[in-house]
Tab-separated table of C-alpha atoms in Angstrom:
chain	number	residue	atom	x	y	z
A	2	MET	CA	9.511	-52.911	-71.918
A	3	SER	CA	8.586	-53.707	-75.500
A	4	GLY	CA	12.236	-53.828	-76.585
A	5	PHE	CA	13.029	-56.320	-73.850
A	6	GLU	CA	10.008	-58.442	-74.759
A	7	ASP	CA	10.999	-58.352	-78.438
A	8	ARG	CA	14.517	-59.536	-77.599
A	9	GLU	CA	13.168	-62.231	-75.315
A	10	ARG	CA	10.816	-63.444	-78.061
A	11	ALA	CA	13.679	-63.426	-80.583
A	12	TYR	CA	15.804	-65.586	-78.262
A	13	GLU	CA	12.899	-67.980	-77.748
A	14	ASP	CA	12.343	-68.218	-81.504
A	15	LYS	CA	16.037	-68.899	-82.109
A	16	PHE	CA	16.101	-71.547	-79.390
A	17	SER	CA	13.022	-73.210	-80.863
A	18	HIS	CA	14.552	-73.125	-84.350
A	19	ASP	CA	17.853	-74.573	-83.092
A	20	GLN	CA	15.991	-77.378	-81.292
A	21	GLU	CA	14.080	-78.190	-84.470
A	22	ILE	CA	17.338	-78.352	-86.462
A	23	GLU	CA	18.876	-80.684	-83.860
A	24	PHE	CA	15.829	-82.963	-83.898
A	25	LYS	CA	15.852	-83.171	-87.687
A	26	ALA	CA	19.622	-83.722	-87.725
A	27	ALA	CA	19.350	-86.521	-85.149
A	28	ALA	CA	16.632	-88.184	-87.216
A	29	ARG	CA	18.785	-87.883	-90.337
A	30	ARG	CA	21.814	-89.208	-88.411
A	31	ASP	CA	19.834	-92.252	-87.335
A	32	THR	CA	18.977	-92.990	-90.958
A	33	LEU	CA	22.575	-92.508	-92.066
A	34	VAL	CA	23.864	-94.720	-89.239
A	35	GLY	CA	21.344	-97.382	-90.167
A	36	MET	CA	22.391	-97.272	-93.817
A	37	TRP	CA	26.086	-97.426	-92.850
A	38	ALA	CA	25.526	-100.405	-90.552
A	39	ALA	CA	23.374	-102.121	-93.169
A	40	GLU	CA	26.235	-101.754	-95.645
A	41	GLN	CA	28.609	-103.338	-93.126
A	42	LEU	CA	26.092	-106.159	-92.698
A	43	GLY	CA	25.816	-106.713	-96.456
A	44	MET	CA	22.094	-105.998	-96.624
A	45	SER	CA	20.172	-105.419	-99.833
A	46	GLU	CA	18.831	-101.938	-100.544
A	47	ALA	CA	15.339	-102.830	-99.307
A	48	GLU	CA	16.732	-104.478	-96.166
A	49	ALA	CA	18.988	-101.485	-95.558
A	50	GLU	CA	16.091	-99.050	-95.798
A	51	ALA	CA	14.024	-101.142	-93.370
A	52	TYR	CA	16.980	-101.422	-90.990
A	53	ALA	CA	17.637	-97.659	-91.122
A	54	ARG	CA	13.957	-97.023	-90.414
A	55	SER	CA	14.142	-99.364	-87.409
A	56	ILE	CA	17.145	-97.451	-86.053
A	57	PHE	CA	15.246	-94.180	-86.406
A	58	GLU	CA	12.181	-95.669	-84.681
A	59	LEU	CA	14.317	-97.051	-81.859
A	60	ASP	CA	15.736	-93.600	-81.183
A	61	MET	CA	12.249	-92.056	-81.269
A	62	GLU	CA	10.971	-94.648	-78.779
A	63	ARG	CA	13.879	-94.662	-76.354
A	64	ARG	CA	15.773	-91.446	-77.193
A	65	GLY	CA	19.446	-91.774	-76.737
A	66	LEU	CA	22.746	-92.001	-78.470
A	67	GLU	CA	23.706	-94.982	-76.329
A	68	VAL	CA	20.599	-96.936	-77.304
A	69	VAL	CA	21.348	-96.541	-81.008
A	70	ARG	CA	25.056	-97.221	-80.534
A	71	ASP	CA	24.405	-100.366	-78.522
A	72	LYS	CA	21.834	-101.698	-81.019
A	73	VAL	CA	24.103	-101.138	-84.012
A	74	HIS	CA	27.103	-102.577	-82.182
A	75	ALA	CA	25.132	-105.663	-81.100
A	76	ASP	CA	23.935	-106.254	-84.665
A	77	LEU	CA	27.465	-105.924	-86.043
A	78	GLU	CA	28.835	-108.164	-83.316
A	79	ALA	CA	26.137	-110.798	-83.999
A	80	ALA	CA	27.302	-110.847	-87.610
A	81	SER	CA	30.930	-111.311	-86.472
A	82	ILE	CA	31.903	-107.846	-87.703
A	83	ASP	CA	34.660	-106.524	-85.453
A	84	ILE	CA	33.778	-102.861	-84.907
A	85	SER	CA	34.001	-101.544	-81.349
A	86	LYS	CA	31.360	-99.438	-79.625
A	87	TYR	CA	33.869	-96.601	-79.723
A	88	LEU	CA	34.111	-96.799	-83.527
A	89	VAL	CA	30.338	-97.010	-83.870
A	90	GLU	CA	29.985	-93.911	-81.712
A	91	LYS	CA	32.713	-92.130	-83.673
A	92	LYS	CA	30.872	-92.919	-86.914
A	93	MET	CA	27.663	-91.630	-85.364
A	94	THR	CA	29.390	-88.363	-84.453
A	95	GLU	CA	30.704	-87.988	-88.016
A	96	LEU	CA	27.270	-88.701	-89.438
A	97	MET	CA	25.656	-86.190	-87.061
A	98	GLU	CA	27.883	-83.482	-88.486
A	99	GLU	CA	26.959	-84.584	-92.008
A	100	ALA	CA	23.271	-84.589	-91.055
A	101	ARG	CA	23.502	-81.061	-89.609
A	102	ARG	CA	25.102	-79.819	-92.833
A	103	GLU	CA	22.390	-81.470	-94.920
A	104	ILE	CA	19.569	-80.069	-92.794
A	105	LYS	CA	21.029	-76.559	-92.740
A	106	ALA	CA	21.631	-76.673	-96.495
A	107	GLY	CA	17.986	-77.577	-97.007
A	108	GLU	CA	16.618	-74.682	-94.950
């Protein structure tokens, strides 16, 4: 029984570790998306950092890719920047991959 319990514990530990990586990567993605959008919006460095932080906080409050995508898209649209929701989501996907690489490299 001990061997089975050891394997089960190892799977649980791996799952927990993978979930932690995904959480950290999503948080990093939110920051990267915020910085990218801020650049599109022509924000200063301080404004960009505050905007990226607000994107991260929005995702922590409401959890969801769609929430972040819609917020960024609405902000771009309000500034008359013609980037579709599809392109925002595509950028978010690219930045998620970048975030995963950064988080895994920092382990």
